[in-house]
Amino acid sequence: MNVTRILTGKKEEKLFLLGNEAAVRGALEGGVSFVSTYPGTPSSEIGDVFSKLAKKAGIYFEYSTNEKVAVEVSAAAAAAGLRSFVFMKHVGLNVAADSFMSTAYLGTKGGMVILTADDPSMYSSQNEQDNRIYARIAGVPLLEPADPQEVKDLMKFGFKLSEQIHLPVLMRTTTRVSHMRGVVHLNDIVSPKGKGFFEKAPSKYVPVPANAVRMRKELSDKLAEAEKIADSSEVNKVYDFGNEFGIITSGGAFNYVIDVVKENNIPAKILKLTFTYPFPQHLVKEFLSTVKDVLIVEEVEPVMEKEVLAIIGKYQIPVNVYGKLTDTLPRIYEYSPDIIKEGIRKISAHTVNKRRYLKADITLPVRPPILCAGCPHRATYFAVKDAVKKLKLKDVIFPTDIGCYTLGIQPPYEMADYLLSMGSSIGAGTGFSHATDQKIVSFIGDSTFFHAGLPALVNAVHNKANLLIVVMDNRTTAMTGRQPSPSEPVNGMGETAPEISIENSAKGIGVEFVKTVDPYNLAKAREVFEEALGYDGVSVVISKHPCALITDAERKKKNIWMTFTINQSKCTKCMVCVKEWTCPAFYIEEDGTVHIDPLICDGCGVCVQVCPEKAIEVRK
Amino acid sequence: MKTYKIHLAGVGGQGTIKASSIVGEAAMKKGINVVMSELHGMAQRGGVVITEIKIGDAHSPVIENGDADLIIGFEPAEVLRSIKKASGKTFVIMNSARIVPFTVSLGMSTYLDNPSLIKEAIKKFSHLYIIDAEKLARKAGNIMSLNMVLLGSAVAVPGFPLGREEIIQSMKESLPEKTIEINLKAFDLGFERIKNM
Ligand code: SF4
Ligand code: SF4
């Protein structure tokens, strides 16, 4: 399917959409005018699609420098009366949290939907925090879609709800919902509004204490109204297959529940909650009065389970509650059909057969993600490692950051020692520099540098830290699928845009040692790193070379493809290329000879500099 | 119709997701419900890629252990890694061409040779088709058409719920025009290979 179909598809047509693609169509059907994000898996494809369609759809779309800024631009657009949509991965909401909290106090005029894509089991994240809890801290309504169709429909529902109660609405997906494809029935697209108009009302929009005190009360009134809506909303549904026991579930977990219940003919009654905060107390109370036992199935924290227990306590309802707190279901990680089956087996008298499955008797090789063939990060790590070795430095600490380059953790480089979050390499590096006498080399990507590295760099300079910061500028936000970063001359709408120079930024902040190197030139890069390591104070080296996926695409377009090969008569099998350089194109034959796989080699040619025997040559 | 469940396992860059979406779109066009899950690591190439498809009445795209009707393995070690999705009834297609992960050259893990992998697969799976999809893709004209070789072979497996023409139509709608000829040839080679087994 061509992604433009997400825009051009007509009412009553069906498309086979990813949850993330369905979010775009839903926003368009909901009359969205303004969209912002910072890319993060599992939400990234939403931005990829907007980036392609925004211009044609007549809406504004931007990749903001970070999630906090993304929330701010969209909140302002909503205050000006436009429908706005901002989305991010779960930990992005931590970055945005300060402004996100205030959006609840200020409220909105135009509908505003904030989507958080959570990542149970951490397929591509540092934690599996459950952002449904954020809805409760901030005091904003929460929607939990289960599949792409619901993602689409709830976007529209979310905008309406937001305008009805003048609050932003949080939509929470999980990886399995964002990265699930399903049949989606389309509706008409509502044209965007163009420009809005901001009517000044400082008492509404400036939460100085005197206003904030009043806003607090207004927020609680709005939430009371929202609870009434949740209680009678048609998005919360009962699926009645019998009354042996009840199940309350939400989001992607519902999919496992309904499949297991239907396939095994389990006589259970399911309450699928979709509008889950404010928690629909009366609806749930009524449901509980019809069952004796209830199983709560949710990912990942026992959020609804505690809500249910509170209702039972408050109204003294004689129901047994099973879930995470009773160890009927696991406390951590994502669920699966097998887990749900096991949980149901524990409480149901109905026989649920265990399925037999096969097991292998051999051990399989691990296949972790690795830096691509031709990746400039490999060259940077190689050069820095070489410089450290040359200078005979011991116990160097390598704070790292979030991007493809975090893979520097793998052998043989092992140059990732400490990581908290986006941008943390510089702050942590500063801390280590004051707390120890060790040498510090912090690694950070270009996009991450702008995201949260800048304030930390100011801090490092002002507080007189002593560290080398290597900005690995590969001209893109590579890991999430190559979205533009502020250091590139193009923005999210595909327009030319001012490039923000990392070099000038560092100089402007007051870094005196700022140099740019091309890591593909290993010797030159090593020299500069050596020099920087000898510098006392904050030094910044920008290691600049485009992501291999960019250069590959360019070379393919221009039809200039070359690969390298090993001249077997010169190769002494020293294994430097295999064991120290570790480009994935190298492999060892059973007879011990070393080769380059022409299908993997991207022709970067850097290995030529690594081979001590000069055995690597262009393949003719 | 009973829900038909397909598990695809491969390595980043092999076109697993594309092959899966073609099946999904074909099912949708036929008016059958379909759900699919994609699990892949980050942008870098070379990691494990898993997709699962359920055609028929299903909400969750995740297949229970032992419940796959068909496993399409793009790489032998990945087929065996997915073994718990299979039971004695599962049909399995296994591309015999190995992709040795880099951890092996680094001495961090070991990879059995082809004969031992194939022996293990034969020992375990009751309905196994072994095919050298890489060779057939080359024969079709481009190694990149490997995913279509495997898709063709899947369509020839007994019980596959979608017809040859339905899949071909879906391929035509979702593959770039200039690659369609090679891809169709690849599809046919895969299809014939299984039909003649
Ligand atoms: S995607 Fe780009 S930055 Fe990431 S590992 Fe591959 S080449 Fe390196
Ligand atoms: S030229 Fe060398 S380092 Fe570059 S991709 Fe090919 S084998 Fe790897």
XYZ file of N, CA, C and O in Angstrom, chain A residues 414-574:
644
model
N 32.994 -1.924 23.539
C 32.633 -1.780 24.945
C 32.896 -0.374 25.455
O 33.573 -0.151 26.443
N 32.331 0.586 24.702
C 32.534 1.981 25.066
C 31.198 2.639 25.406
O 30.846 3.693 24.876
N 30.461 1.992 26.278
C 29.204 2.543 26.778
C 29.122 2.130 28.234
O 28.866 0.967 28.537
N 29.390 3.069 29.130
C 29.510 2.709 30.548
C 28.340 3.171 31.411
O 28.107 2.636 32.485
N 27.626 4.192 30.947
C 26.614 4.767 31.837
C 25.591 5.500 30.981
O 25.950 6.294 30.124
N 24.305 5.217 31.242
C 23.248 5.849 30.436
C 21.987 5.983 31.269
O 21.530 5.015 31.877
N 21.447 7.192 31.311
C 20.182 7.386 32.013
C 19.053 7.616 31.029
O 18.036 6.930 31.043
N 19.224 8.599 30.165
C 18.123 9.000 29.299
C 18.676 9.879 28.192
O 19.879 10.123 28.138
N 17.811 10.373 27.348
C 18.215 11.257 26.252
C 19.020 12.445 26.792
O 18.548 13.196 27.638
N 20.218 12.611 26.288
C 21.043 13.765 26.652
C 21.862 13.565 27.907
O 22.658 14.433 28.277
N 21.700 12.422 28.566
C 22.329 12.256 29.884
C 23.850 12.124 29.825
O 24.523 12.287 30.840
N 24.406 11.824 28.648
C 25.853 11.590 28.579
C 26.643 12.812 29.045
O 27.687 12.667 29.675
N 26.128 13.998 28.744
C 26.899 15.194 29.098
C 26.751 15.517 30.587
O 27.736 15.812 31.274
N 25.522 15.429 31.087
C 25.311 15.672 32.514
C 26.058 14.652 33.357
O 26.778 14.993 34.303
N 25.923 13.373 32.990
C 26.600 12.327 33.763
C 28.113 12.485 33.636
O 28.849 12.318 34.618
N 28.575 12.837 32.435
C 30.008 13.047 32.227
C 30.532 14.153 33.126
O 31.618 14.052 33.721
N 29.750 15.200 33.266
C 30.131 16.308 34.138
C 30.219 15.835 35.583
O 31.170 16.141 36.305
N 29.228 15.061 35.988
C 29.234 14.520 37.351
C 30.469 13.673 37.602
O 31.165 13.848 38.609
N 30.751 12.754 36.662
C 31.933 11.905 36.829
C 33.211 12.741 36.874
O 34.147 12.418 37.586
N 33.235 13.821 36.096
C 34.467 14.604 36.041
C 34.738 15.306 37.379
O 35.871 15.490 37.774
N 33.664 15.670 38.079
C 33.867 16.294 39.399
C 34.043 15.248 40.501
O 34.721 15.492 41.489
N 33.419 14.113 40.303
C 33.424 13.111 41.380
C 34.626 12.184 41.342
O 34.898 11.486 42.319
N 35.329 12.118 40.206
C 36.470 11.193 40.087
C 37.648 11.928 39.444
O 37.506 13.054 38.978
N 38.777 11.222 39.408
C 39.923 11.744 38.673
C 40.090 11.025 37.344
O 41.122 11.122 36.698
N 39.058 10.290 36.949
C 39.159 9.537 35.699
C 38.921 10.445 34.502
O 38.259 11.475 34.612
N 39.424 10.024 33.353
C 39.159 10.728 32.088
C 37.742 10.383 31.639
O 37.273 9.255 31.824
N 37.072 11.357 31.043
C 35.691 11.115 30.615
C 35.561 11.394 29.117
O 35.970 12.460 28.643
N 34.961 10.454 28.396
C 34.573 10.718 27.008
C 33.082 10.423 26.886
O 32.652 9.275 27.012
N 32.295 11.470 26.672
C 30.848 11.293 26.531
C 30.483 11.214 25.055
O 30.934 12.027 24.262
N 29.658 10.216 24.700
C 29.201 10.079 23.309
C 27.744 10.496 23.206
O 26.901 10.059 23.992
N 27.448 11.321 22.218
C 26.067 11.770 22.024
C 25.824 12.005 20.539
O 26.722 12.444 19.822
N 24.618 11.679 20.059
C 24.286 11.875 18.640
C 23.856 13.297 18.351
O 23.616 14.082 19.275
N 23.726 13.641 17.088
C 23.353 15.012 16.717
C 21.950 15.360 17.193
O 21.712 16.410 17.794
N 21.013 14.457 16.949
C 19.640 14.743 17.324
C 19.507 14.797 18.851
O 18.812 15.667 19.396
N 20.183 13.897 19.516
C 20.139 13.850 20.981
C 20.817 15.081 21.587
O 20.395 15.596 22.614
N 21.873 15.559 20.915
C 22.564 16.767 21.367
C 21.580 17.937 21.453
O 21.516 18.653 22.444
N 20.766 18.088 20.407
C 19.791 19.193 20.420
C 18.628 18.893 21.360
O 18.038 19.789 21.951
N 18.280 17.619 21.466
C 17.132 17.224 22.274
C 17.303 17.625 23.740
O 16.445 18.280 24.319
N 18.423 17.207 24.339
C 18.605 17.516 25.760
C 20.066 17.708 26.127
O 20.406 17.854 27.292
N 20.933 17.693 25.121
C 22.349 17.853 25.407
C 22.738 19.303 25.644
O 23.659 19.587 26.430
N 22.033 20.218 24.977
C 22.416 21.632 25.064
C 22.443 22.197 26.486
O 23.455 22.778 26.894
N 21.363 22.061 27.268
C 21.417 22.610 28.634
C 22.550 21.979 29.444
O 23.193 22.654 30.254
N 22.805 20.688 29.192
C 23.872 20.003 29.929
C 25.241 20.525 29.525
O 26.163 20.563 30.342
N 25.354 20.932 28.268
C 26.635 21.480 27.825
C 26.887 22.841 28.487
O 28.000 23.142 28.933
N 25.845 23.643 28.566
C 25.948 24.921 29.277
C 26.414 24.663 30.708
O 27.344 25.298 31.220
N 25.796 23.676 31.314
C 26.133 23.322 32.689
C 27.600 22.877 32.818
O 28.302 23.282 33.736
N 28.038 22.059 31.859
C 29.411 21.539 31.910
C 30.420 22.684 31.823
O 31.397 22.727 32.572
N 30.163 23.616 30.912
C 31.096 24.733 30.723
C 31.067 25.640 31.953
O 32.103 25.973 32.527
N 29.876 25.991 32.372
C 29.738 26.936 33.482
C 30.304 26.371 34.782
O 30.911 27.086 35.574
N 30.128 25.072 34.963
C 30.626 24.456 36.199
C 32.012 23.837 36.039
O 32.413 22.993 36.840
N 32.705 24.252 34.999
C 34.109 23.914 34.790
C 34.402 22.409 34.845
O 35.271 21.955 35.598
N 33.646 21.670 34.061
C 33.897 20.224 33.994
C 35.130 19.962 33.151
O 35.606 20.854 32.434
N 35.629 18.750 33.260
C 36.765 18.357 32.451
C 36.376 17.084 31.714
O 36.416 15.991 32.268
N 35.950 17.242 30.460
C 35.564 16.049 29.705
C 35.598 16.307 28.211
O 35.539 17.458 27.770
N 35.712 15.190 27.480
C 35.617 15.253 26.026
C 34.218 14.809 25.625
O 33.757 13.741 26.033
N 33.539 15.659 24.860
C 32.215 15.297 24.355
C 32.346 15.024 22.865
O 32.771 15.892 22.100
N 32.025 13.792 22.475
C 32.085 13.452 21.053
C 30.660 13.478 20.514
O 29.816 12.661 20.914
N 30.364 14.445 19.649
C 29.038 14.494 19.033
C 29.097 13.682 17.747
O 29.808 14.034 16.816
N 28.377 12.583 17.734
C 28.410 11.692 16.575
C 27.327 12.145 15.608
O 26.187 11.704 15.665
N 27.741 13.057 14.736
C 26.782 13.715 13.853
C 26.644 12.922 12.561
O 27.433 13.082 11.642
N 25.620 12.074 12.510
C 25.420 11.288 11.287
C 24.301 11.876 10.436
O 23.694 11.198 9.634
N 24.043 13.128 10.654
C 23.148 13.919 9.812
C 21.702 13.442 9.836
O 20.960 13.670 8.871
N 21.286 12.776 10.904
C 19.907 12.298 10.938
C 19.578 11.731 12.316
O 20.457 11.562 13.147
N 18.292 11.447 12.536
C 17.876 10.707 13.716
C 17.771 9.258 13.250
O 16.722 8.806 12.815
N 18.885 8.541 13.289
C 18.991 7.265 12.558
C 18.140 6.157 13.148
O 17.412 5.472 12.446
N 18.204 5.999 14.455
C 17.670 4.794 15.068
C 16.166 4.641 14.869
O 15.638 3.550 14.770
N 15.455 5.750 14.829
C 14.008 5.679 14.716
C 13.547 5.677 13.264
O 12.364 5.764 12.987
N 14.496 5.652 12.330
C 14.103 5.565 10.926
C 14.468 6.788 10.100
O 13.834 7.070 9.100
N 15.485 7.513 10.512
C 16.044 8.622 9.749
C 15.114 9.837 9.592
O 14.834 10.275 8.493
N 14.652 10.360 10.695
C 13.920 11.613 10.653
C 14.949 12.741 10.683
O 16.043 12.569 11.217
N 14.597 13.910 10.091
C 15.578 14.997 10.075
C 15.909 15.501 11.476
O 15.055 15.513 12.356
N 17.162 15.902 11.673
C 17.562 16.501 12.946
C 17.843 17.978 12.667
O 18.019 18.367 11.519
N 17.879 18.805 13.714
C 18.055 20.248 13.473
C 19.363 20.597 12.757
O 19.510 21.709 12.255
N 20.314 19.652 12.715
C 21.571 19.971 12.041
C 21.473 19.759 10.528
O 22.433 19.933 9.811
N 20.294 19.365 10.072
C 20.111 19.170 8.634
C 19.325 20.322 8.027
O 18.493 20.928 8.693
N 19.544 20.593 6.723
C 18.874 21.732 6.091
C 17.454 21.430 5.621
O 16.993 21.969 4.633
N 16.768 20.543 6.324
C 15.409 20.191 5.898
C 14.569 19.942 7.151
O 15.079 19.524 8.179
N 13.274 20.268 7.093
C 12.432 20.057 8.272
C 11.417 18.935 8.035
O 11.454 18.275 6.993
N 10.528 18.747 8.996
C 9.585 17.635 8.956
C 8.604 17.689 7.801
O 8.034 16.675 7.414
N 8.379 18.887 7.251
C 7.463 18.995 6.115
C 8.218 18.833 4.799
O 7.659 19.041 3.725
N 9.520 18.560 4.889
C 10.317 18.400 3.680
C 10.763 19.717 3.070
O 11.283 19.760 1.953
N 10.556 20.817 3.785
C 10.997 22.121 3.274
C 12.456 22.348 3.633
O 12.949 21.788 4.599
N 13.136 23.226 2.883
C 14.482 23.583 3.305
C 14.352 24.410 4.581
O 13.407 25.187 4.752
N 15.291 24.216 5.471
C 15.213 24.869 6.779
C 16.621 25.238 7.226
O 17.589 24.620 6.784
N 16.750 26.226 8.095
C 18.090 26.611 8.540
C 18.770 25.453 9.287
O 18.154 24.812 10.128
N 20.010 25.203 8.935
C 20.797 24.191 9.638
C 21.299 24.814 10.928
O 21.809 25.928 10.909
N 21.179 24.098 12.008
C 21.738 24.614 13.247
C 23.121 23.979 13.406
O 23.240 22.760 13.472
N 24.134 24.810 13.446
C 25.491 24.283 13.500
C 25.851 23.849 14.920
O 25.771 24.632 15.871
N 26.255 22.587 15.044
C 26.657 22.072 16.362
C 27.943 22.785 16.791
O 28.122 23.156 17.956
N 28.817 22.997 15.810
C 30.087 23.642 16.093
C 29.864 25.059 16.660
O 30.405 25.399 17.719
N 29.025 25.831 15.966
C 28.759 27.195 16.457
C 28.030 27.186 17.789
O 28.247 28.055 18.634
N 27.133 26.206 17.966
C 26.412 26.135 19.245
C 27.415 25.940 20.377
O 27.361 26.643 21.394
N 28.334 25.001 20.188
C 29.322 24.720 21.240
C 30.195 25.943 21.484
O 30.439 26.331 22.630
N 30.627 26.570 20.399
C 31.463 27.769 20.558
C 30.686 28.864 21.261
O 31.204 29.539 22.152
N 29.444 29.052 20.864
C 28.603 30.095 21.459
C 28.424 29.885 22.955
O 28.348 30.843 23.727
N 28.373 28.628 23.339
C 28.205 28.318 24.763
C 29.511 28.566 25.516
O 29.510 28.721 26.738
N 30.608 28.633 24.781
C 31.866 28.970 25.445
C 32.875 27.842 25.464
O 33.878 27.916 26.175
N 32.622 26.782 24.681
C 33.613 25.707 24.597
C 34.763 26.230 23.752
O 34.559 26.742 22.653
N 35.987 26.130 24.266
C 37.108 26.665 23.510
C 37.709 25.646 22.547
O 38.167 25.993 21.470
N 37.669 24.392 22.940
C 38.201 23.370 22.044
C 37.034 22.742 21.272
O 36.297 21.904 21.803
N 36.831 23.190 20.044
C 35.774 22.601 19.209
C 36.382 22.227 17.870
O 36.934 23.083 17.174
N 36.317 20.955 17.509
C 36.854 20.542 16.205
C 35.896 19.562 15.545
O 35.161 18.842 16.224
N 35.924 19.571 14.210
C 35.096 18.634 13.464
C 35.999 17.676 12.691
O 36.977 18.106 12.082
N 35.677 16.374 12.769
C 36.467 15.391 12.012
C 35.534 14.514 11.188
O 34.342 14.399 11.490
N 36.104 13.910 10.145
C 35.377 12.874 9.409
C 35.918 11.531 9.896
O 37.070 11.197 9.647
N 35.104 10.761 10.598
C 35.622 9.524 11.195
C 36.100 8.516 10.142
O 36.860 7.607 10.479
N 35.648 8.654 8.894
C 36.105 7.734 7.847
C 37.610 7.857 7.635
O 38.244 6.967 7.108
N 38.166 9.008 8.018
C 39.619 9.151 7.983
C 40.140 8.820 9.384
O 40.279 9.689 10.248
N 40.413 7.549 9.598
C 40.705 7.069 10.952
C 41.930 7.736 11.580
O 41.890 8.132 12.751
N 42.999 7.887 10.804
C 44.238 8.431 11.376
C 44.052 9.883 11.793
O 44.432 10.294 12.894
N 43.416 10.652 10.911
C 43.190 12.070 11.193
C 42.266 12.218 12.419
O 42.514 13.030 13.314
N 41.229 11.402 12.447
C 40.278 11.470 13.556
C 40.986 11.120 14.868
O 40.821 11.797 15.882
N 41.831 10.063 14.821
C 42.530 9.662 16.034
C 43.405 10.796 16.565
O 43.419 11.079 17.759
N 44.077 11.470 15.646
C 44.943 12.586 16.037
C 44.158 13.661 16.796
O 44.590 14.136 17.844
N 42.995 14.014 16.235
C 42.175 15.047 16.882
C 41.682 14.568 18.247
O 41.674 15.323 19.217
N 41.276 13.317 18.323
C 40.823 12.799 19.624
C 41.958 12.823 20.648
O 41.752 13.134 21.814
N 43.157 12.490 20.195
C 44.306 12.531 21.104
C 44.497 13.939 21.653
O 44.685 14.148 22.847
N 44.412 14.883 20.734
C 44.597 16.280 21.117
C 43.515 16.693 22.128
O 43.799 17.299 23.164
N 42.276 16.311 21.828
C 41.165 16.682 22.701
C 41.316 16.035 24.078
O 40.973 16.631 25.104
N 41.822 14.810 24.100
C 41.994 14.115 25.381
C 43.076 14.783 26.226
O 43.083 14.658 27.451
N 43.971 15.494 25.578
C 45.015 16.190 26.308
C 44.569 17.568 26.791
O 45.263 18.221 27.567
N 43.422 17.985 26.324
C 42.945 19.329 26.661
C 42.342 19.344 28.064
O 41.636 18.411 28.477
N 42.580 20.398 28.788
C 42.054 20.509 30.139
C 40.797 21.371 30.101
O 40.876 22.553 29.773
N 39.661 20.818 30.422
C 38.409 21.563 30.351
C 37.426 20.815 29.467
O 37.578 19.617 29.223
N 36.401 21.524 28.997
C 35.405 20.873 28.141
C 35.869 20.952 26.691
O 36.104 22.042 26.173
N 36.022 19.792 26.046
C 36.321 19.810 24.612
C 35.194 19.114 23.864
O 34.573 18.178 24.384
N 34.914 19.620 22.670
C 33.858 19.022 21.853
C 34.452 18.643 20.508
O 35.047 19.481 19.829
N 34.339 17.367 20.146
C 34.743 16.953 18.805
C 33.495 16.452 18.087
O 32.791 15.574 18.591
N 33.225 17.059 16.937
C 32.070 16.634 16.157
C 32.557 15.638 15.117
O 33.364 15.975 14.252
N 32.112 14.412 15.263
C 32.539 13.355 14.355
C 31.424 13.222 13.317
O 30.370 12.657 13.578
N 31.701 13.789 12.146
C 30.601 14.032 11.211
C 30.705 13.192 9.946
O 31.653 13.324 9.170
N 29.755 12.321 9.751
C 29.651 11.552 8.512
C 28.232 10.995 8.445
O 27.729 10.493 9.436
N 27.576 11.068 7.275
C 26.183 10.614 7.214
C 26.023 9.131 7.531
O 26.900 8.327 7.209
N 24.904 8.805 8.163
C 24.474 7.422 8.423
C 24.639 6.602 7.148
O 24.324 7.062 6.055
N 25.114 5.366 7.295
C 25.348 4.510 6.125
C 24.069 4.296 5.314
O 24.120 4.117 4.102
N 22.937 4.328 5.975
C 21.695 4.109 5.231
C 21.415 5.279 4.291
O 20.791 5.128 3.252
N 21.898 6.470 4.675
C 21.745 7.637 3.792
C 22.680 7.502 2.599
O 22.263 7.637 1.448
N 23.960 7.206 2.879
C 24.916 7.113 1.771
C 24.561 5.942 0.854
O 24.681 6.053 -0.362
N 24.080 4.841 1.429
C 23.669 3.703 0.588
C 22.581 4.136 -0.385
O 22.644 3.834 -1.575
N 21.584 4.821 0.150
C 20.460 5.234 -0.687
C 20.947 6.175 -1.793
O 20.533 6.056 -2.951
N 21.844 7.064 -1.439
C 22.361 8.005 -2.447
C 23.140 7.281 -3.537
O 22.967 7.558 -4.720
N 23.990 6.351 -3.088
C 24.799 5.626 -4.078
C 23.932 4.788 -4.994
O 24.180 4.680 -6.177
N 22.902 4.186 -4.417
C 22.013 3.361 -5.234
C 21.326 4.220 -6.287
O 21.194 3.837 -7.441
N 20.915 5.404 -5.857
C 20.215 6.322 -6.760
C 21.136 6.709 -7.913
O 20.725 6.749 -9.060
N 22.369 7.007 -7.569
C 23.308 7.448 -8.607
C 23.961 6.258 -9.313
O 24.772 6.447 -10.214
N 23.578 5.057 -8.872
C 24.131 3.853 -9.486
C 25.655 3.765 -9.404
O 26.322 3.359 -10.357
N 26.215 4.224 -8.297
C 27.651 4.045 -8.113
C 27.872 3.127 -6.916
O 28.023 3.563 -5.798
N 27.839 1.865 -7.187
C 27.942 0.898 -6.118
C 29.265 0.170 -6.242
O 29.592 -0.352 -7.283
N 30.098 0.208 -5.220
C 31.280 -0.628 -5.261
C 31.405 -1.350 -3.930
O 30.877 -0.904 -2.914
N 32.078 -2.487 -3.960
C 32.289 -3.226 -2.723
C 33.764 -3.610 -2.650
O 34.493 -3.463 -3.614
N 34.150 -4.094 -1.480
C 35.557 -4.426 -1.273
C 35.739 -5.932 -1.118
O 34.774 -6.659 -0.861
N 36.961 -6.371 -1.293
C 37.243 -7.801 -1.209
C 38.630 -7.985 -0.601
O 39.410 -7.033 -0.529
N 38.932 -9.193 -0.174
C 40.228 -9.442 0.457
C 41.149 -10.182 -0.514
O 40.771 -11.215 -1.066
N 42.296 -9.629 -0.729
C 43.297 -10.267 -1.569
C 43.928 -11.394 -0.746
O 44.729 -11.149 0.159
N 43.533 -12.622 -1.054
C 43.928 -13.757 -0.213
C 45.451 -13.959 -0.167
O 45.973 -14.495 0.810
N 46.154 -13.507 -1.211
C 47.604 -13.703 -1.198
C 48.298 -12.756 -0.217
O 49.424 -12.998 0.204
N 47.604 -11.662 0.135
C 48.222 -10.734 1.093
C 47.727 -10.969 2.524
O 48.399 -10.626 3.492
N 46.520 -11.521 2.652
C 45.909 -11.676 3.981
C 46.697 -12.682 4.831
O 46.955 -13.801 4.406
N 47.065 -12.279 6.060
C 47.806 -13.177 6.956
C 46.891 -13.763 8.035
O 47.350 -14.371 8.984
N 45.612 -13.528 7.890
C 44.598 -13.986 8.852
C 44.871 -13.457 10.265
O 44.692 -14.153 11.258
N 45.306 -12.219 10.330
C 45.561 -11.624 11.648
C 44.258 -11.335 12.395
O 44.257 -11.150 13.600
